CSV table of C-alpha atoms and ligand atoms in Angstrom, one decimal:
chain,number,residue,atom,x,y,z
L,711,MET,CA,-28.6,-10.4,-9.7
L,712,GLY,CA,-25.3,-9.4,-7.9
L,713,LEU,CA,-22.7,-7.0,-8.9
L,714,VAL,CA,-19.2,-8.5,-8.7
L,715,VAL,CA,-15.9,-6.4,-8.9
L,716,LEU,CA,-12.8,-8.7,-9.4
L,717,LYS,CA,-9.3,-7.1,-9.6
L,718,PHE,CA,-6.3,-8.9,-11.1
L,719,GLY,CA,-2.9,-8.0,-10.5
L,720,GLY,CA,0.2,-8.0,-12.9
L,721,THR,CA,1.2,-11.6,-12.4
L,722,SER,CA,-2.3,-12.8,-13.1
L,723,VAL,CA,-2.3,-11.1,-16.5
L,724,SER,CA,1.5,-11.5,-17.3
L,725,THR,CA,0.8,-13.5,-20.6
L,726,VAL,CA,-1.9,-13.9,-23.1
L,727,ASP,CA,-2.4,-17.4,-21.6
L,728,LYS,CA,-3.0,-16.0,-18.3
L,729,ILE,CA,-5.4,-13.3,-19.6
L,730,GLY,CA,-7.2,-16.3,-21.0
L,731,LYS,CA,-7.6,-17.8,-17.5
L,732,THR,CA,-8.6,-14.4,-16.1
L,733,ALA,CA,-11.3,-14.2,-18.8
L,734,ASP,CA,-12.5,-17.6,-17.8
L,735,GLN,CA,-13.1,-16.3,-14.2
L,736,ALA,CA,-14.9,-13.4,-15.5
L,737,ILE,CA,-17.1,-15.6,-17.6
L,738,TYR,CA,-17.6,-17.9,-14.5
L,739,GLU,CA,-18.9,-15.1,-12.5
L,740,LYS,CA,-21.1,-13.9,-15.5
L,741,LYS,CA,-22.7,-17.4,-15.7
L,742,GLN,CA,-23.7,-17.3,-12.1
L,743,GLY,CA,-25.8,-14.5,-13.1
L,744,ASN,CA,-23.8,-11.6,-12.0
L,745,ARG,CA,-23.1,-8.3,-13.5
L,746,VAL,CA,-19.2,-8.4,-13.7
L,747,ILE,CA,-16.5,-5.6,-13.6
L,748,ILE,CA,-13.0,-6.6,-14.0
L,749,VAL,CA,-10.2,-4.2,-12.9
L,750,VAL,CA,-6.8,-5.1,-14.1
L,751,SER,CA,-2.9,-4.1,-13.7
L,752,ALA,CA,-0.3,-3.8,-16.2
L,753,MET,CA,0.9,-7.1,-17.5
L,754,GLY,CA,3.8,-8.6,-15.3
L,755,LYS,CA,6.6,-6.2,-14.6
L,756,SER,CA,5.7,-3.9,-17.5
L,757,THR,CA,5.1,-0.8,-15.1
L,758,ASP,CA,8.7,-1.3,-13.7
L,759,LYS,CA,10.1,-1.5,-17.1
L,760,LEU,CA,8.4,1.7,-18.2
L,761,VAL,CA,9.8,3.4,-15.0
L,762,ALA,CA,13.2,2.2,-15.9
L,763,MET,CA,13.1,3.6,-19.3
L,764,ALA,CA,12.0,7.0,-18.1
L,765,GLU,CA,14.8,6.9,-15.5
L,766,GLU,CA,17.3,6.4,-18.4
L,767,ILE,CA,16.2,9.6,-19.7
L,768,SER,CA,16.0,11.6,-16.5
L,769,GLU,CA,16.7,11.0,-12.7
L,770,THR,CA,13.5,13.1,-12.1
L,771,PRO,CA,11.2,12.4,-15.1
L,772,ASP,CA,8.5,15.0,-15.8
L,773,LYS,CA,5.6,13.9,-13.6
L,774,ARG,CA,2.8,14.7,-16.2
L,775,GLU,CA,4.6,12.6,-18.9
L,776,MET,CA,5.3,10.0,-16.3
L,777,ASP,CA,1.7,9.4,-15.7
L,778,MET,CA,1.0,9.5,-19.4
L,779,LEU,CA,3.6,6.8,-19.7
L,780,LEU,CA,2.7,4.5,-16.8
L,781,SER,CA,-1.1,4.6,-17.8
L,782,THR,CA,-0.4,2.8,-21.1
L,783,GLY,CA,0.5,-0.4,-19.1
L,784,GLU,CA,-3.1,-0.9,-18.0
L,785,GLN,CA,-4.4,0.1,-21.3
L,786,ILE,CA,-2.7,-2.9,-23.0
L,787,THR,CA,-4.2,-5.4,-20.6
L,788,ILE,CA,-7.9,-4.0,-20.9
L,789,ALA,CA,-7.7,-4.3,-24.6
L,790,LEU,CA,-6.2,-7.9,-24.7
L,791,LEU,CA,-8.7,-8.9,-22.0
L,792,ALA,CA,-11.8,-7.5,-23.5
L,793,MET,CA,-10.7,-9.1,-26.8
L,794,THR,CA,-10.2,-12.4,-25.3
L,795,LEU,CA,-13.6,-12.3,-23.7
L,796,LYS,CA,-15.3,-11.5,-27.1
L,797,GLU,CA,-13.2,-14.3,-28.6
L,798,LYS,CA,-14.7,-16.7,-26.1
L,799,GLY,CA,-18.2,-15.6,-27.2
L,800,HIS,CA,-19.1,-13.0,-24.5
L,801,ASP,CA,-19.8,-9.4,-24.9
L,802,ALA,CA,-17.2,-7.2,-23.2
L,803,ILE,CA,-16.0,-3.5,-23.3
L,804,SER,CA,-12.7,-2.1,-22.1
L,805,LEU,CA,-12.6,1.3,-20.4
L,806,THR,CA,-9.6,3.5,-19.6
L,807,GLY,CA,-9.8,5.5,-16.2
L,808,TRP,CA,-11.4,8.5,-17.9
L,809,GLN,CA,-13.9,6.5,-19.9
L,810,ALA,CA,-14.9,4.7,-16.6
L,811,GLY,CA,-15.4,8.2,-14.9
L,812,ILE,CA,-12.6,8.0,-12.3
L,813,GLU,CA,-11.9,11.6,-11.6
L,814,THR,CA,-9.0,12.4,-9.3
L,815,GLU,CA,-7.4,15.4,-7.7
L,816,ALA,CA,-4.8,17.2,-9.7
L,817,VAL,CA,-1.7,15.5,-8.2
L,818,HIS,CA,0.6,13.4,-10.6
L,819,SER,CA,1.8,10.0,-9.7
L,820,ASN,CA,0.0,9.6,-6.5
L,821,ALA,CA,-3.5,11.0,-7.0
L,822,ARG,CA,-6.5,10.3,-4.7
L,823,ILE,CA,-9.8,9.5,-6.3
L,824,ALA,CA,-12.1,12.4,-6.0
L,825,GLU,CA,-15.4,11.1,-7.6
L,826,ILE,CA,-16.6,8.5,-9.8
L,827,ASP,CA,-19.1,9.0,-12.5
L,828,SER,CA,-20.2,5.3,-13.1
L,829,SER,CA,-22.9,6.1,-15.9
L,830,ARG,CA,-20.8,4.6,-18.5
L,831,ILE,CA,-20.0,1.5,-16.7
L,832,GLU,CA,-23.6,1.3,-15.8
L,833,SER,CA,-24.9,1.5,-19.3
L,834,ALA,CA,-22.4,-1.2,-20.3
L,835,LEU,CA,-23.5,-3.4,-17.5
L,836,ASP,CA,-27.1,-2.8,-18.6
L,837,LEU,CA,-26.2,-4.1,-22.1
L,838,GLY,CA,-25.0,-7.2,-20.4
L,839,GLN,CA,-21.3,-6.5,-21.1
L,840,ILE,CA,-18.4,-7.6,-18.8
L,841,VAL,CA,-16.8,-4.3,-18.2
L,842,VAL,CA,-12.9,-4.3,-18.2
L,843,VAL,CA,-11.5,-1.2,-16.5
L,844,ALA,CA,-7.9,0.0,-16.4
L,845,GLY,CA,-6.7,0.1,-12.8
L,846,PHE,CA,-4.3,2.7,-11.3
L,847,GLN,CA,-5.4,5.6,-13.5
L,848,GLY,CA,-7.9,8.5,-13.6
L,849,PHE,CA,-8.3,12.0,-15.0
L,850,THR,CA,-8.3,15.5,-13.5
L,851,SER,CA,-11.1,18.1,-14.1
L,852,ASP,CA,-8.6,19.8,-16.5
L,853,GLY,CA,-8.4,16.6,-18.6
L,854,GLU,CA,-5.0,15.4,-17.5
L,855,ILE,CA,-4.2,11.6,-16.9
L,856,THR,CA,-3.1,10.8,-13.4
L,857,THR,CA,-2.1,7.7,-11.6
L,858,LEU,CA,-2.9,6.5,-8.0
L,859,GLY,CA,0.4,5.5,-6.8
L,860,ARG,CA,2.1,2.1,-7.3
L,861,GLY,CA,-0.2,-0.6,-6.5
L,862,GLY,CA,-3.1,1.6,-7.1
L,863,SER,CA,-5.2,-0.7,-9.1
L,864,ASP,CA,-6.5,-2.3,-5.9
L,865,THR,CA,-8.0,1.2,-5.1
L,866,THR,CA,-9.7,1.5,-8.4
L,867,ALA,CA,-11.3,-1.8,-7.8
L,868,VAL,CA,-12.7,-0.9,-4.2
L,869,ALA,CA,-13.5,2.6,-5.3
L,870,ILE,CA,-15.7,1.2,-8.1
L,871,ALA,CA,-17.2,-1.4,-5.7
L,872,SER,CA,-18.2,1.3,-3.4
L,873,ALA,CA,-19.6,3.6,-6.2
L,874,LEU,CA,-21.8,1.0,-7.5
L,875,ASN,CA,-22.6,-0.7,-4.4
L,876,ALA,CA,-21.2,-4.1,-5.2
L,877,GLU,CA,-22.0,-7.2,-3.4
L,878,LYS,CA,-18.5,-8.6,-3.7
L,879,CYS,CA,-15.1,-7.1,-4.2
L,880,ALA,CA,-12.1,-9.5,-4.6
L,881,ILE,CA,-8.5,-8.7,-5.1
L,882,CYS,CA,-7.3,-11.8,-7.1
L,883,THR,CA,-3.4,-11.9,-6.7
L,884,ASP,CA,-0.4,-14.2,-6.8
L,885,VAL,CA,-0.7,-15.4,-3.1
L,886,VAL,CA,-3.6,-17.2,-1.5
L,887,GLY,CA,-4.5,-14.4,1.0
L,888,VAL,CA,-3.1,-12.2,3.8
L,889,PHE,CA,-0.5,-13.9,6.0
L,890,THR,CA,0.6,-13.3,9.5
L,891,THR,CA,3.8,-12.2,8.0
L,892,ASP,CA,5.6,-12.4,4.7
L,893,PRO,CA,5.8,-16.1,4.0
L,894,ARG,CA,8.7,-15.5,1.6
L,895,TYR,CA,10.9,-14.6,4.6
L,896,VAL,CA,9.1,-16.3,7.6
L,897,LYS,CA,8.6,-19.9,6.5
L,898,ASN,CA,5.9,-20.8,9.2
L,899,ALA,CA,3.8,-17.7,8.3
L,900,GLN,CA,0.1,-18.8,8.3
L,901,LYS,CA,-2.7,-17.5,6.0
L,902,LEU,CA,-5.3,-15.5,8.0
L,903,GLU,CA,-9.0,-16.4,7.3
L,904,GLN,CA,-10.1,-13.1,8.3
L,905,ILE,CA,-8.8,-9.6,9.5
L,906,THR,CA,-10.3,-6.3,10.4
L,907,TYR,CA,-10.0,-3.3,8.3
L,908,ASP,CA,-8.0,-1.5,10.9
L,909,GLU,CA,-5.5,-4.2,11.2
L,910,MET,CA,-5.2,-4.6,7.6
L,911,LEU,CA,-4.8,-0.7,7.2
L,912,GLU,CA,-2.1,-0.8,9.7
L,913,LEU,CA,-0.4,-3.8,7.9
L,914,ALA,CA,-0.8,-2.2,4.5
L,915,ASN,CA,0.6,1.2,5.7
L,916,LEU,CA,3.6,-0.6,7.4
L,917,GLY,CA,4.7,-2.1,4.2
L,918,ALA,CA,2.8,-5.5,3.8
L,919,GLY,CA,2.7,-5.2,0.1
L,920,VAL,CA,-0.2,-7.3,-0.4
L,921,LEU,CA,-2.8,-4.4,-0.6
L,922,HIS,CA,-2.7,-0.7,-1.6
L,923,PRO,CA,-3.2,1.1,1.7
L,924,ARG,CA,-5.8,3.5,0.2
L,925,SER,CA,-8.0,0.4,-1.0
L,926,VAL,CA,-8.4,-0.6,2.5
L,927,GLU,CA,-9.3,2.8,3.5
L,928,TYR,CA,-12.0,3.0,1.0
L,929,ALA,CA,-13.2,-0.5,1.9
L,930,LYS,CA,-13.4,0.5,5.6
L,931,ASN,CA,-15.3,3.9,4.9
L,932,PHE,CA,-17.7,2.4,2.7
L,933,ARG,CA,-17.9,-1.1,4.5
L,934,ILE,CA,-17.1,-3.1,1.3
L,935,PRO,CA,-16.2,-6.6,2.5
L,936,LEU,CA,-12.9,-7.3,0.7
L,937,GLU,CA,-11.5,-10.6,-0.2
L,938,VAL,CA,-7.7,-11.2,-1.0
L,939,ARG,CA,-7.4,-14.6,-2.9
L,940,ALA,CA,-5.3,-16.5,-5.4
L,941,SER,CA,-6.3,-15.6,-9.0
L,942,HIS,CA,-6.8,-18.7,-10.8
L,943,GLU,CA,-7.8,-21.0,-7.9
L,944,LYS,CA,-11.1,-21.9,-6.2
L,945,GLU,CA,-9.7,-21.9,-2.6
L,946,PRO,CA,-11.2,-19.1,-0.5
L,947,GLY,CA,-8.8,-16.3,0.5
L,948,THR,CA,-8.7,-13.9,3.5
L,949,MET,CA,-11.9,-11.7,4.3
L,950,ILE,CA,-11.2,-8.1,5.3
L,951,LYS,CA,-14.1,-6.7,7.2
L,952,GLU,CA,-15.4,-4.8,10.1
L,953,ASP,CA,-15.7,-7.4,12.8
L,954,LEU,CA,-14.5,-10.9,12.9
L,955,THR,CA,-16.9,-13.7,13.5
L,956,MET,CA,-14.6,-15.9,15.6
L,957,GLU,CA,-13.5,-15.0,19.0
L,958,ASN,CA,-10.0,-13.5,18.7
L,959,THR,CA,-7.7,-15.0,20.9
L,960,LYS,CA,-4.5,-13.7,19.6
L,961,VAL,CA,-3.4,-10.1,20.8
L,962,VAL,CA,-1.0,-9.7,17.8
L,963,ARG,CA,-2.4,-10.7,14.4
L,964,GLY,CA,0.4,-9.9,12.1
L,965,ILE,CA,3.9,-8.7,11.5
L,966,ALA,CA,5.0,-6.2,8.9
L,967,PHE,CA,8.4,-5.2,8.0
L,968,GLU,CA,9.9,-2.8,5.5
L,969,ASP,CA,13.6,-1.9,4.7
L,970,GLN,CA,15.1,1.0,2.8
L,971,ILE,CA,14.5,3.3,5.8
L,972,THR,CA,16.8,6.2,6.8
L,973,ARG,CA,17.0,8.2,10.0
L,974,VAL,CA,17.6,11.8,9.8
L,975,THR,CA,18.8,13.7,12.8
L,976,ILE,CA,18.8,17.4,13.3
L,977,HIS,CA,21.1,19.0,15.9
L,978,TRP,CA,19.7,22.4,16.7
L,979,LYS,CA,21.8,25.4,17.2
L,980,GLN,CA,20.3,26.0,20.6
L,981,LYS,CA,17.3,24.6,22.2
L,982,GLU,CA,15.5,27.9,22.5
L,983,ALA,CA,15.4,28.0,18.7
L,984,MET,CA,13.8,24.6,17.7
L,985,ARG,CA,12.0,25.1,14.6
L,986,VAL,CA,10.2,21.8,14.7
L,987,SER,CA,7.0,22.8,13.0
L,988,LYS,CA,8.9,24.7,10.3
L,989,VAL,CA,11.0,21.7,9.4
L,990,PHE,CA,7.9,19.6,9.0
L,991,THR,CA,6.2,22.3,7.1
L,992,LYS,CA,9.0,22.4,4.7
L,993,LEU,CA,9.2,18.8,4.2
L,994,ALA,CA,5.6,18.6,3.5
L,995,GLU,CA,5.7,21.4,1.1
L,996,ASN,CA,8.1,19.3,-0.8
L,997,ASN,CA,5.9,16.2,-0.6
L,998,ILE,CA,8.5,14.4,1.7
L,999,ASP,CA,6.6,11.7,3.8
L,1000,VAL,CA,8.1,11.5,7.3
L,1001,ASP,CA,7.3,8.5,9.5
L,1002,ILE,CA,8.6,8.2,13.0
L,1003,ILE,CA,9.7,11.3,14.9
L,1004,ILE,CA,11.5,11.6,18.2
L,1005,GLN,CA,12.3,14.9,19.6
L,1006,GLY,CA,15.0,14.9,22.4
L,1007,ILE,CA,16.1,17.7,24.7
L,1008,THR,CA,19.0,17.2,27.2
L,1009,GLY,CA,19.4,19.3,30.4
L,1010,LEU,CA,22.7,20.6,28.8
L,1011,GLY,CA,21.0,23.0,26.4
L,1012,HIS,CA,21.4,20.8,23.4
L,1013,GLY,CA,18.4,19.4,21.5
L,1014,ASN,CA,17.9,17.1,18.5
L,1015,LEU,CA,15.2,15.9,16.4
L,1016,SER,CA,15.2,12.5,14.6
L,1017,PHE,CA,12.7,11.3,12.0
L,1018,THR,CA,12.6,8.5,9.5
L,1019,ILE,CA,12.0,8.7,5.7
L,1020,LYS,CA,12.2,6.4,2.9
L,1021,THR,CA,15.8,6.1,1.8
L,1022,SER,CA,14.7,7.1,-1.7
L,1023,ALA,CA,13.8,10.6,-0.2
L,1024,LEU,CA,17.1,11.1,1.4
L,1025,LEU,CA,18.6,13.4,-1.2
L,1026,ALA,CA,15.4,15.5,-1.3
L,1027,THR,CA,15.3,15.7,2.4
L,1028,LEU,CA,18.8,16.7,2.8
L,1029,ALA,CA,18.6,19.2,-0.2
L,1030,VAL,CA,15.4,20.9,1.6
L,1031,LEU,CA,17.1,21.1,4.9
L,1032,GLU,CA,20.4,22.3,3.9
L,1033,GLU,CA,18.9,25.0,1.8
L,1034,SER,CA,17.0,26.4,4.8
L,1035,LYS,CA,19.8,25.6,7.5
L,1036,GLU,CA,20.0,29.1,8.6
L,1037,LEU,CA,16.2,29.8,8.7
L,1038,LEU,CA,15.6,26.4,10.6
L,1039,GLN,CA,18.5,27.2,13.0
L,1040,ILE,CA,20.2,23.9,12.3
L,1041,GLU,CA,23.6,23.3,13.6
L,1042,LYS,CA,24.2,19.9,11.9
L,1043,LEU,CA,22.6,17.3,10.0
L,1044,GLU,CA,23.0,13.6,10.2
L,1045,SER,CA,21.7,10.5,8.6
L,1046,GLU,CA,21.7,6.8,9.0
L,1047,GLN,CA,20.8,4.5,6.2
L,1048,GLU,CA,20.2,0.7,6.0
L,1049,LEU,CA,17.5,0.6,8.5
L,1050,ALA,CA,14.2,-1.3,8.8
L,1051,LYS,CA,10.9,-1.0,10.5
L,1052,VAL,CA,9.5,-4.0,12.0
L,1053,SER,CA,5.9,-3.8,13.4
L,1054,ILE,CA,3.5,-5.9,15.4
L,1055,VAL,CA,-0.4,-5.3,14.7
L,1056,GLY,CA,-3.5,-6.5,16.4
L,1057,SER,CA,-6.8,-5.1,17.6
L,1058,GLY,CA,-6.4,-7.0,20.9
L,1059,MET,CA,-3.6,-4.7,21.9
L,1060,VAL,CA,-6.1,-2.1,22.9
L,1061,SER,CA,-6.9,-4.1,26.1
L,1062,ASN,CA,-3.8,-5.9,26.7
L,1063,PRO,CA,-1.0,-4.0,28.4
L,1064,GLY,CA,2.5,-5.4,28.2
L,1065,VAL,CA,2.5,-6.3,24.6
L,1066,ALA,CA,5.0,-3.8,23.8
L,1067,ALA,CA,7.2,-5.0,26.7
L,1068,GLN,CA,7.0,-8.6,25.3
L,1069,MET,CA,8.0,-7.2,21.9
L,1070,PHE,CA,11.1,-5.5,23.3
L,1071,GLU,CA,12.0,-8.5,25.3
L,1072,ALA,CA,11.9,-10.9,22.3
L,1073,LEU,CA,14.3,-8.5,20.3
L,1074,THR,CA,16.5,-8.0,23.2
L,1075,GLU,CA,16.9,-11.7,23.7
L,1076,ASN,CA,17.8,-12.2,20.1
L,1077,ASN,CA,20.5,-9.4,20.5
L,1078,ILE,CA,18.6,-7.0,18.2
L,1079,PRO,CA,19.2,-3.4,19.2
L,1080,ILE,CA,16.2,-1.1,18.9
L,1081,LYS,CA,16.8,2.2,17.4
L,1082,MET,CA,13.5,3.9,17.4
L,1083,ILE,CA,10.0,3.0,18.8
L,1084,SER,CA,6.5,4.2,17.8
L,1085,THR,CA,3.2,3.0,19.0
L,1086,SER,CA,-0.6,3.5,18.2
L,1087,GLU,CA,-3.6,1.9,19.7
L,1088,ILE,CA,-3.2,-1.4,17.7
L,1089,LYS,CA,0.5,-1.4,16.6
L,1090,VAL,CA,4.0,-1.1,18.0
L,1091,SER,CA,6.8,-0.3,15.5
L,1092,THR,CA,10.5,-0.5,16.0
L,1093,VAL,CA,13.3,0.6,13.8
L,1094,VAL,CA,16.3,-1.8,13.7
L,1095,SER,CA,19.2,-2.3,11.4
L,1096,ALA,CA,18.2,-3.6,8.0
L,1097,ARG,CA,20.5,-6.7,8.6
L,1098,ASN,CA,18.3,-7.6,11.6
L,1099,MET,CA,15.0,-7.2,9.9
L,1100,VAL,CA,14.0,-10.8,8.9
L,1101,GLU,CA,15.5,-12.2,12.2
L,1102,ALA,CA,13.4,-9.7,14.1
L,1103,ALA,CA,10.3,-10.7,12.3
L,1104,GLN,CA,10.9,-14.3,12.9
L,1105,ALA,CA,11.6,-13.7,16.5
L,1106,LEU,CA,8.3,-11.7,16.9
L,1107,HIS,CA,6.3,-14.4,15.0
L,1108,ASP,CA,7.6,-17.0,17.4
L,1109,GLN,CA,7.1,-14.9,20.5
L,1110,PHE,CA,3.4,-14.1,19.7
L,1111,GLU,CA,2.8,-17.8,18.5
L,1112,LEU,CA,1.5,-16.6,15.1
L,1113,ASP,CA,2.3,-19.9,13.6
L,1114,LYS,CA,-0.3,-21.8,15.7
Q,346,LIG,N1,0.8,-1.3,-12.5
Q,346,LIG,C1,0.7,-0.4,-11.5
Q,346,LIG,C2,1.9,-0.9,-10.6
Q,346,LIG,O1,2.7,-1.7,-11.0
Q,346,LIG,C3,-0.5,-0.6,-10.6
Q,346,LIG,C4,-0.9,-1.8,-10.0
Q,346,LIG,O2,-0.4,-2.8,-10.4
Q,346,LIG,O3,-1.7,-1.9,-9.2
Q,346,LIG,O4,2.2,-0.2,-9.6
Q,347,MG,MG1,-0.6,-5.0,-5.9
């Protein structure tokens, strides 16, 4: 008998009717002779609605209470789903994060899972129950409720799958799989049959919203084969795994893009006094995530440092830097908003020089100015103006023939 973990996202449980369909799928797996765990998100856009209400109260809502609030979304879904399963004649039990034994570090709103005590889930499975677990939430050793960051239900599912050594873990969502790029913007995007953990991790981190990046990290570390597929259809989705079975002929496998990026530039008082490490220490202490960093020094004695952040972090970033302007020896601060990051990803890049050049050429041919560049073994990212973002993605999709 196999153990199957299925995760259903918000759109797949947005109505009682859809919860019924999700229940049918759980029952189908059960009838195949499997032990079944279902992880669910909050219904539809309900997390967004909760966030909006909190923001009516405060620009910076208290983090503990925010987790208390947001964790209610998933709790509604688990109760309704377990109820539905029972109504359909199948024994089931709903479990919140703490009931399911999902212990996290003591960080509100973006906690990492520290440990899973799966004993309660296991006893329920032993009783033949379908176990319905609230995604996105956990508890700390001090008994506080935490959440795992937006989209974190994926991570709950993969973490449970690894803790219990599941045969199968599927993320059931509103798209049929992982695409070469976002099909809502690039019409000839193609569904991928398979993709490696590393490629998926890059794509997820670069803004491809289909999976929570940490879920891919988990899957990779514990070698859990992961499937991304459409919720209520039979069609196979995309398999995410270590090695691909087919010979990979494409150097670039996918294109990710993301807007709402801002570049911050620090002009140093003098190049002898560049407090680079202090700047990033300060930002880290304030939980500000920095992405691409470029340090430039000219012969004229002036130096500057540019880095990108999410635009939502701009106010906090400027506040932190302004406050320590003297200490950090900053002459002037500048920022440029309405930027976007467009990236190409593919394992084949490691052994294929010239891919970056091809990328820059395609952008240049389309008159898209490149503002910043960063590379790793299997990706090249460029920062462009937000208004060029989709056009850049399309140009690169064509350049690397991802529609074929
Ligand atoms: N409900 C949470 C969110 O909207 C978690 C999830 O859906 O994965 O971010
Ligand atoms: Mg999601």
